[in-house]
CSV table of C-alpha atoms and ligand atoms in Angstrom, one decimal:
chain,number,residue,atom,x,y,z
A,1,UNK,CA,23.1,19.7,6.4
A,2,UNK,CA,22.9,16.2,8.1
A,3,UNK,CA,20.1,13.9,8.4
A,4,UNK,CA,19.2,14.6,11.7
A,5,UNK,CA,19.3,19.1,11.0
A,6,UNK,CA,16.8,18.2,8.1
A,7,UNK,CA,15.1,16.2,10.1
A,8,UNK,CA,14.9,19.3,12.3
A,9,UNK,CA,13.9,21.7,9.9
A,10,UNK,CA,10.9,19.7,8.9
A,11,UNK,CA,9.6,19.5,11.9
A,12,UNK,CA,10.0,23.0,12.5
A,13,UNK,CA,8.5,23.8,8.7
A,14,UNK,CA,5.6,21.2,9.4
A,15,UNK,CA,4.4,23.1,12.3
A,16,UNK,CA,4.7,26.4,11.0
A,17,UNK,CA,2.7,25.8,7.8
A,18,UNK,CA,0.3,23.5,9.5
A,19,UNK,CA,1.1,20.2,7.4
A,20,UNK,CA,0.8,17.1,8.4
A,21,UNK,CA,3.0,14.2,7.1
A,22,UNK,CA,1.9,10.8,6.2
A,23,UNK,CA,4.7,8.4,5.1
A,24,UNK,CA,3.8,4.6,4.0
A,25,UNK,CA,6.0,1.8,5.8
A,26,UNK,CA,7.9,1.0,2.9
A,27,UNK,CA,9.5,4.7,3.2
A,28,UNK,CA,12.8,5.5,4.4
A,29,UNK,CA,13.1,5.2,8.2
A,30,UNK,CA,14.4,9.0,8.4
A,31,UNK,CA,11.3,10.0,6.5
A,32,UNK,CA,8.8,7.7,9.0
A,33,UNK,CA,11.1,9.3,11.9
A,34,UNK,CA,9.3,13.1,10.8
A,35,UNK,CA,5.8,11.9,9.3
A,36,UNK,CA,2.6,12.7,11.9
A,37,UNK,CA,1.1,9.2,10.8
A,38,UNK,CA,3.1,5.7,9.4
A,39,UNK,CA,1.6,2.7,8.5
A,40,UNK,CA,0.5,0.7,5.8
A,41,UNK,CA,-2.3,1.9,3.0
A,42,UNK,CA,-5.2,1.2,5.0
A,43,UNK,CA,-4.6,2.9,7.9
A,44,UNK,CA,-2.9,5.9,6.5
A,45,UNK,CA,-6.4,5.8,4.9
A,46,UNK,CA,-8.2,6.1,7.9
A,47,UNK,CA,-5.7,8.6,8.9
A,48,UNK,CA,-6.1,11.1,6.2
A,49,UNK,CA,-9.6,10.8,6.5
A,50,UNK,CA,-9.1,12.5,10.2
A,51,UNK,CA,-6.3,15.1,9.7
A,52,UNK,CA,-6.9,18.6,11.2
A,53,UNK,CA,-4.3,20.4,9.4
A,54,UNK,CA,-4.6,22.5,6.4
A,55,UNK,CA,-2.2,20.6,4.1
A,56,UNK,CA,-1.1,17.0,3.7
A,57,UNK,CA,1.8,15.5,1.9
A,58,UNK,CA,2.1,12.1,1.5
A,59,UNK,CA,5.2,10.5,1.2
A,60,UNK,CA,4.5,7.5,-0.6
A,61,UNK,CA,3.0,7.0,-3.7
A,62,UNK,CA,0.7,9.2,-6.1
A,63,UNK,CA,-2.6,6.6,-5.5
A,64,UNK,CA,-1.7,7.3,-2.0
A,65,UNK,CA,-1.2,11.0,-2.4
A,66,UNK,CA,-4.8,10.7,-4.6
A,67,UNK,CA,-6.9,8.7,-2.0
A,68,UNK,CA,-5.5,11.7,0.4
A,69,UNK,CA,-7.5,14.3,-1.6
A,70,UNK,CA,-10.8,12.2,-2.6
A,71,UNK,CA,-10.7,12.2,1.8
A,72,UNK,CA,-9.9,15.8,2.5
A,73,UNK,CA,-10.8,17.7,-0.9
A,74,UNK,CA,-11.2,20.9,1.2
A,75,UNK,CA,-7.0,20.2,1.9
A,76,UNK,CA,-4.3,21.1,-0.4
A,77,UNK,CA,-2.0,17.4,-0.9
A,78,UNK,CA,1.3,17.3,-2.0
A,79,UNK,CA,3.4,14.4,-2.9
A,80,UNK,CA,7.1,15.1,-2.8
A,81,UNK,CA,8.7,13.6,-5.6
A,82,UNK,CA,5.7,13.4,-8.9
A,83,UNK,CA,7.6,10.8,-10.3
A,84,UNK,CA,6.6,8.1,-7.6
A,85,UNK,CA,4.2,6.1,-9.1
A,86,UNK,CA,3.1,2.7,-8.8
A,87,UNK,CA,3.4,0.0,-11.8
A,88,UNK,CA,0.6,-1.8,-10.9
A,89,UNK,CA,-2.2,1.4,-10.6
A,90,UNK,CA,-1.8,2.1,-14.0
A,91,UNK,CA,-2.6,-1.0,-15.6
A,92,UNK,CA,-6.2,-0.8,-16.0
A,93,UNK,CA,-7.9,2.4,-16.8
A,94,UNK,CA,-11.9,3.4,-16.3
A,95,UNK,CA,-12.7,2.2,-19.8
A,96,UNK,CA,-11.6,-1.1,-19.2
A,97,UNK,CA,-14.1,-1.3,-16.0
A,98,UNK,CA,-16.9,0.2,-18.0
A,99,UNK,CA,-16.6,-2.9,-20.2
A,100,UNK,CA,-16.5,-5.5,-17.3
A,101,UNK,CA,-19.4,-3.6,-15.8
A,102,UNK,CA,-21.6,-3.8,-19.3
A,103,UNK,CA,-20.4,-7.8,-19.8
A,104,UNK,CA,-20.9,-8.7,-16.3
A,105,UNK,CA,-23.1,-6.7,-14.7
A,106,UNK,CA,-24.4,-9.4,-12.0
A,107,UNK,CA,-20.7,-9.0,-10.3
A,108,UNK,CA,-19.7,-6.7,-8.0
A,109,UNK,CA,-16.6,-4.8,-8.9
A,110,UNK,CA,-14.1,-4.9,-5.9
A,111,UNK,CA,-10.8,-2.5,-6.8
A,112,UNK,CA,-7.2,-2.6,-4.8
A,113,UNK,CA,-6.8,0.8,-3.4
A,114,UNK,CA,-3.5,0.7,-5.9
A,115,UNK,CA,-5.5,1.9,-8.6
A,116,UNK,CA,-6.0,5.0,-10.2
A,117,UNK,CA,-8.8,7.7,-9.0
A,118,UNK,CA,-10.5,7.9,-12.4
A,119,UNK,CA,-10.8,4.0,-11.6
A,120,UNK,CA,-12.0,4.3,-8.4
A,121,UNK,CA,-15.3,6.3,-10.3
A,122,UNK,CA,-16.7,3.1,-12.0
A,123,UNK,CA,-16.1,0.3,-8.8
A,124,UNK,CA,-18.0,-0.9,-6.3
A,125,UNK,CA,-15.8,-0.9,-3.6
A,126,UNK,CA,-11.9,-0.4,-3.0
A,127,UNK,CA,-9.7,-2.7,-0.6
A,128,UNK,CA,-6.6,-2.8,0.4
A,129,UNK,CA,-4.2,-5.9,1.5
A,130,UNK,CA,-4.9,-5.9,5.0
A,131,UNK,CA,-8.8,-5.1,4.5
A,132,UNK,CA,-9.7,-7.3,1.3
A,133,UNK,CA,-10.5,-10.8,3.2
A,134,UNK,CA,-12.9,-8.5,5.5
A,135,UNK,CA,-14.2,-6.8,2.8
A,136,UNK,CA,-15.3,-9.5,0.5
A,137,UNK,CA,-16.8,-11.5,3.3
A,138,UNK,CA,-18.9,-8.8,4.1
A,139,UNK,CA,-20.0,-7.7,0.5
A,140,UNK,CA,-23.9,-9.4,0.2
A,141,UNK,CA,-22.9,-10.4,-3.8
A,142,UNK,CA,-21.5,-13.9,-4.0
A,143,UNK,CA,-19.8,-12.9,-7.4
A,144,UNK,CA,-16.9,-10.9,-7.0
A,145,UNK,CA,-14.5,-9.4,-10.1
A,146,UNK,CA,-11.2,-8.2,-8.2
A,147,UNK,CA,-9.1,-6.0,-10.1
A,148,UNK,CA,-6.4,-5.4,-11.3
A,149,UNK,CA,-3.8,-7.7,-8.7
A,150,UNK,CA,-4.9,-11.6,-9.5
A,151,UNK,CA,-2.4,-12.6,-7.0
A,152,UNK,CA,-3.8,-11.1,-4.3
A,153,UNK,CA,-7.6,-11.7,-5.6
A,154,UNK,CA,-6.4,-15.3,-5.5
A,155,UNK,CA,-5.0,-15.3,-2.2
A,156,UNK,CA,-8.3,-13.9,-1.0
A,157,UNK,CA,-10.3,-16.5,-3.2
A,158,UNK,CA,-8.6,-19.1,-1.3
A,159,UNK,CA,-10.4,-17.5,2.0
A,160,UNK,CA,-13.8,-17.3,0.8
A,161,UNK,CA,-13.9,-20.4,-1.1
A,162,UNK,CA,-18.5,-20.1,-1.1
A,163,UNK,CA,-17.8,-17.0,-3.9
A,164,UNK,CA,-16.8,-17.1,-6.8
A,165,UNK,CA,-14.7,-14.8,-8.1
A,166,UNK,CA,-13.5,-13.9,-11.5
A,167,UNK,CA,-9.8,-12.6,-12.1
A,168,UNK,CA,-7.4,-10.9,-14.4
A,169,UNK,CA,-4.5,-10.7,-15.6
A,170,UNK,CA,-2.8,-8.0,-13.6
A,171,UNK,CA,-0.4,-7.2,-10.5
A,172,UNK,CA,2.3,-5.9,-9.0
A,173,UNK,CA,5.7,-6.6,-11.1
A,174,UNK,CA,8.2,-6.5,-8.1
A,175,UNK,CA,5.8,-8.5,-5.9
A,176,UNK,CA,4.9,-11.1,-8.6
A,177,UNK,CA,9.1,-11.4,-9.3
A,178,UNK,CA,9.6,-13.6,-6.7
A,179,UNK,CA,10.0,-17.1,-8.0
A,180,UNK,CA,9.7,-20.7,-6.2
A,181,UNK,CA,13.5,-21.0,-6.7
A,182,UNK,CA,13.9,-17.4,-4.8
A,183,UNK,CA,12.1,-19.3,-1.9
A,184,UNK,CA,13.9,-22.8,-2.0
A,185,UNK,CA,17.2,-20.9,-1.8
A,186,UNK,CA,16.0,-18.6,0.5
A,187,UNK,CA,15.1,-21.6,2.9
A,188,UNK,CA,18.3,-23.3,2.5
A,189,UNK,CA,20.0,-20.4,3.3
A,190,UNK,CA,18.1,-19.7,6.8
A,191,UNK,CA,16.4,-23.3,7.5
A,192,UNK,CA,15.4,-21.7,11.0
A,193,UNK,CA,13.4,-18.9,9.9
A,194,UNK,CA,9.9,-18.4,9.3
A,195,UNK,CA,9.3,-16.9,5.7
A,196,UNK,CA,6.5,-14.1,6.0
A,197,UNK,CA,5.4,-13.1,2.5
A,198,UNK,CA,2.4,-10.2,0.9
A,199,UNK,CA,-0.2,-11.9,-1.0
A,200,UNK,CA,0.8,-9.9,-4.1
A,201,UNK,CA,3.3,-12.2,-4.6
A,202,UNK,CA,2.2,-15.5,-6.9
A,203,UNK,CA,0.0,-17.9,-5.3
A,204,UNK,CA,2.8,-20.9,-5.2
A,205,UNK,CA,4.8,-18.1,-3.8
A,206,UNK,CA,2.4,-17.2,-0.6
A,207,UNK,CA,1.4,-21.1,-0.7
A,208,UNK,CA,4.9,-21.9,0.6
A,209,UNK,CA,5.2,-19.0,3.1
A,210,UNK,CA,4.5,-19.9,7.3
A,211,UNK,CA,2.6,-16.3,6.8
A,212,UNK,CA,0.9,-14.5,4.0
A,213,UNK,CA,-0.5,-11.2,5.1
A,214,UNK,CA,-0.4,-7.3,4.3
A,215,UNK,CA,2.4,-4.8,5.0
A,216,UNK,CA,0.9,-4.5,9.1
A,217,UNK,CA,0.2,-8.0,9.1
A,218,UNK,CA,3.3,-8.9,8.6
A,219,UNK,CA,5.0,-6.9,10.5
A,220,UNK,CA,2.5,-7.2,13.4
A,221,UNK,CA,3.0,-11.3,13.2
A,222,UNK,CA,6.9,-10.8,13.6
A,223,UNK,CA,7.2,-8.7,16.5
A,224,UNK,CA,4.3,-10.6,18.6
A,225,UNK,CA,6.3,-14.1,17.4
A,226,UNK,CA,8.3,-16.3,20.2
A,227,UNK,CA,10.8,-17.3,16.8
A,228,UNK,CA,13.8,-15.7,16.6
A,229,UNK,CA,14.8,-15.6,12.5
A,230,UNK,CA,12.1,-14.3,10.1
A,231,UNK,CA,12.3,-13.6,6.1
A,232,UNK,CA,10.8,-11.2,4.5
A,233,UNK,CA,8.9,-11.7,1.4
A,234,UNK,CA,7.5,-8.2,0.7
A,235,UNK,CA,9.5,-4.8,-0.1
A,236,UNK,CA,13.2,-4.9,1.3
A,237,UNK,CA,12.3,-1.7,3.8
A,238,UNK,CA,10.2,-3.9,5.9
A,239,UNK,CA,13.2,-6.3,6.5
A,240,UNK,CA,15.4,-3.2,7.7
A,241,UNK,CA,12.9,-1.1,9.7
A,242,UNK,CA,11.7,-4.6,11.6
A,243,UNK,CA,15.4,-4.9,12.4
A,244,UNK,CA,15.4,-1.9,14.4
A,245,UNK,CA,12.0,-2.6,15.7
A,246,UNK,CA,13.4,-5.8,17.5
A,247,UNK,CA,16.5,-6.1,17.3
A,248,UNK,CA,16.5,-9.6,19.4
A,249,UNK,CA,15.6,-11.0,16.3
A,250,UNK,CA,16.8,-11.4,12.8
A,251,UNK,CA,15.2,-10.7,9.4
A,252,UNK,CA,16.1,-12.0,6.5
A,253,UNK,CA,15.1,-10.4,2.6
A,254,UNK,CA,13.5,-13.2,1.0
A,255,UNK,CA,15.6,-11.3,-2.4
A,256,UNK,CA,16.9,-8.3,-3.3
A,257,UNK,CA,15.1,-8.2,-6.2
A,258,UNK,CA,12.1,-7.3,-3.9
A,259,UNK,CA,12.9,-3.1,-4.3
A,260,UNK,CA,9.9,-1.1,-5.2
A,261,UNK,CA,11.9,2.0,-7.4
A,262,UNK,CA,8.5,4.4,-7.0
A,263,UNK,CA,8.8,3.4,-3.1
A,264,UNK,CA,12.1,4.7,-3.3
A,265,UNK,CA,11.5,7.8,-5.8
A,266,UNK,CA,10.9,10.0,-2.5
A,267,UNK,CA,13.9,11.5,-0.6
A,268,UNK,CA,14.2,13.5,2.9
A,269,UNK,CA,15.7,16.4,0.6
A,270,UNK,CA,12.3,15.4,-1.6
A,271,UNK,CA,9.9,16.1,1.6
A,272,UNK,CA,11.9,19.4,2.6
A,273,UNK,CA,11.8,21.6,-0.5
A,274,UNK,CA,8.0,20.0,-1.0
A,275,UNK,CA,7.8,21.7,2.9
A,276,UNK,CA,9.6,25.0,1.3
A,277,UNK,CA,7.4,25.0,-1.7
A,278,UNK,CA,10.5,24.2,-3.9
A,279,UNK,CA,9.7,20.8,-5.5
A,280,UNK,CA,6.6,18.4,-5.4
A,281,UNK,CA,3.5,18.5,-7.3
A,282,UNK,CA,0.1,19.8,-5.9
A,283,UNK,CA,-2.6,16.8,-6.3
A,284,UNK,CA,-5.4,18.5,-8.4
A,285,UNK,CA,-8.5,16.0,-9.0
A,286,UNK,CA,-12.0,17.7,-10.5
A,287,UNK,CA,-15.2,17.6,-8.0
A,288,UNK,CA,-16.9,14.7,-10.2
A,289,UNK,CA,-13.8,12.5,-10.0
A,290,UNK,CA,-13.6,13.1,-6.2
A,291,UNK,CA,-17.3,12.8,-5.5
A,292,UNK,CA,-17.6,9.6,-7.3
A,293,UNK,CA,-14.1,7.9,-6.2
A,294,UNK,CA,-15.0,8.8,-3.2
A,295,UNK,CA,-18.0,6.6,-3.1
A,296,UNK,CA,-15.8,3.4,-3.1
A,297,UNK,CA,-13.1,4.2,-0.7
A,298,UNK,CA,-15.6,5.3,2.3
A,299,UNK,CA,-17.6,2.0,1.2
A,300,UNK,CA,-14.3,0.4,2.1
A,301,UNK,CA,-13.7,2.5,5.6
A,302,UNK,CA,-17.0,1.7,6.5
A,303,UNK,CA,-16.9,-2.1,6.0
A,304,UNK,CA,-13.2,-2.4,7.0
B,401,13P,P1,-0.2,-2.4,1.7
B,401,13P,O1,-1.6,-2.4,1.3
B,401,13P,O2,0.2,-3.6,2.5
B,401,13P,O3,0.2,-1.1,2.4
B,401,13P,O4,0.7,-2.4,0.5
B,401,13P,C1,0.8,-1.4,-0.5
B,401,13P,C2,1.7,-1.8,-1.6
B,401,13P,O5,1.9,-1.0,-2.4
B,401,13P,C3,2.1,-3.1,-1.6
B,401,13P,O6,3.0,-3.3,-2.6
B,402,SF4,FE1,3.0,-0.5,-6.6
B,402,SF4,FE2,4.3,-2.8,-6.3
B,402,SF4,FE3,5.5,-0.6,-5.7
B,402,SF4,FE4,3.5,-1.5,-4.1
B,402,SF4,S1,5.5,-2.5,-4.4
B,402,SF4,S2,3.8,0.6,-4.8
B,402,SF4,S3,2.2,-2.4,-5.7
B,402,SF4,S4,4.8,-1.2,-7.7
């Protein structure tokens, strides 16, 4: 079959076993051409909290695919490929946050959405890239421990600078890659182009950047921009689908080291014998892990 017959078939199988597809922006552009909502982890957030249908599968990864169920328990949730994880959600586990709790207890415990949902039980409150600075303003605690990305909790840091906030060692790996040489060369290389960059990457990293901002913002500041050449500090996809987005312009990858492998686990073959019932994993969570991760990610809907 070709790309665009498989396309086919899963929009015909999608309909007739009411499933609705929600694909992250750093998937595939064939598998954003077929999802029902794309977009970055916040929103697809906000759109899984609103889905009709009886089944979801997220193409994306299995945090994703998690946050998806804590939403819509009632909904069976799928994730096409099990093996599409993400390096940085496994990195601290709910025992870990017990401790911080017990040793800290005057902070408030703020969690990246990229974390696991046994986590998600013991925080305060979850965030994502695009809803962190928001979110921390708005917390009443002046003492803030973020978890588990420090690059990102520095970034924010840098935007409330009347809290104080405690980080630790943790983060995304292909993010936090990305070196100060990658970015001189980078600049010599396209000396017109505005370097856009996610704040998971280090903070001398983001500090040199003309833009430091989630998936959306990012892409949202390129296409409204009057400048012509762009590079892209954040996973290579973004470059490529804000090529065909506007393709006036020209968009640079700020390296190629910048290739989430879990990102790219999931295939359109993947997301069609998930539709069959062929391949995929079901996401199972029990009612106290869903109850109480739940807590933290409509805390973070309702002060997003
Ligand atoms: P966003 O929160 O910008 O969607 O990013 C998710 C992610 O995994 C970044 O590496
Ligand atoms: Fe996780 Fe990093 Fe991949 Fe995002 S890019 S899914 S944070 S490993």
């Amino acid at each position: 079959m070709t790309i665009a017959q498989l396309q086919q078939e899963i929009i015909k199988l999608k309909k007739e076993k009411d499933v609705c597809i929600l694909a992250h922006s750093y998937q595939a552009r064939e598998i954003l051409e077929v999802a029902d909502f794309t977009g970055d982890s916040y929103k697809l957030s906000v759109d899984a909290a609103g889905v009709e249908n009886s089944s979801i599968i997220m193409c994306g990864v299995r945090f994703m695919a998690e946050t998806c169920k804590i939403l819509s328990p009632e909904k069976r949730v799928f994730m096409p490929n099990p093996l599409a994880g993400c390096a940085m959600a496994d990195q601290m586990d709910k025992k870990f946050v017990e401790e911080l709790r017990n040793n800290y207890p005057e902070y408030t415990i703020v969690a990246y959405v990229n974390t696991t949902a046994a986590l998600k039980t013991v925080c305060d409150v979850c965030v994502t890239s695009s809803s962190a600075v928001e979110i921390c303003k708005k917390i009443k605690n002046d003492k803030i421990i973020f978890i588990p990305d420090c690059n990102l909790g520095a970034f924010v840091a840098s935007q409330i600078p009347e809290k104080e906030f405690k980080l630790l060692s943790g983060g995304c790996p292909i993010h936090a890659s990305v070196t100060v040489e990658d970015v001189k060369r980078a600049r010599e290389l396209y000396p017109n182009a505005e370097l856009l960059v996610h704040p998971e990457c280090l903070p001398e990293v983001s500090a040199m950047a003309d833009y430091a901002g989630s998936t959306s913002g990012i892409m949202s500041y390129a296409q409204k921009s009057d400048k012509k050449e762009f590079i892209i500090g954040t996973e290579i996809s973004i470059a490529e689908h804000l090529q065909y987005m506007c393709p006036d312009k020209s968009f640079r990858t700020l390296t190629t080291k910048l290739i989430c492998p879990d990102m790219k686990a999931t295939t359109l073959v993947d997301l069609y014998n998930c539709l069959k019932g062929e391949a995929g994993e079901e996401i199972e969570l029990d009612a106290d892990t869903i109850r109480d991760a739940r807590k933290c990610i409509d805390e973070m809907i309702r002060l997003g």
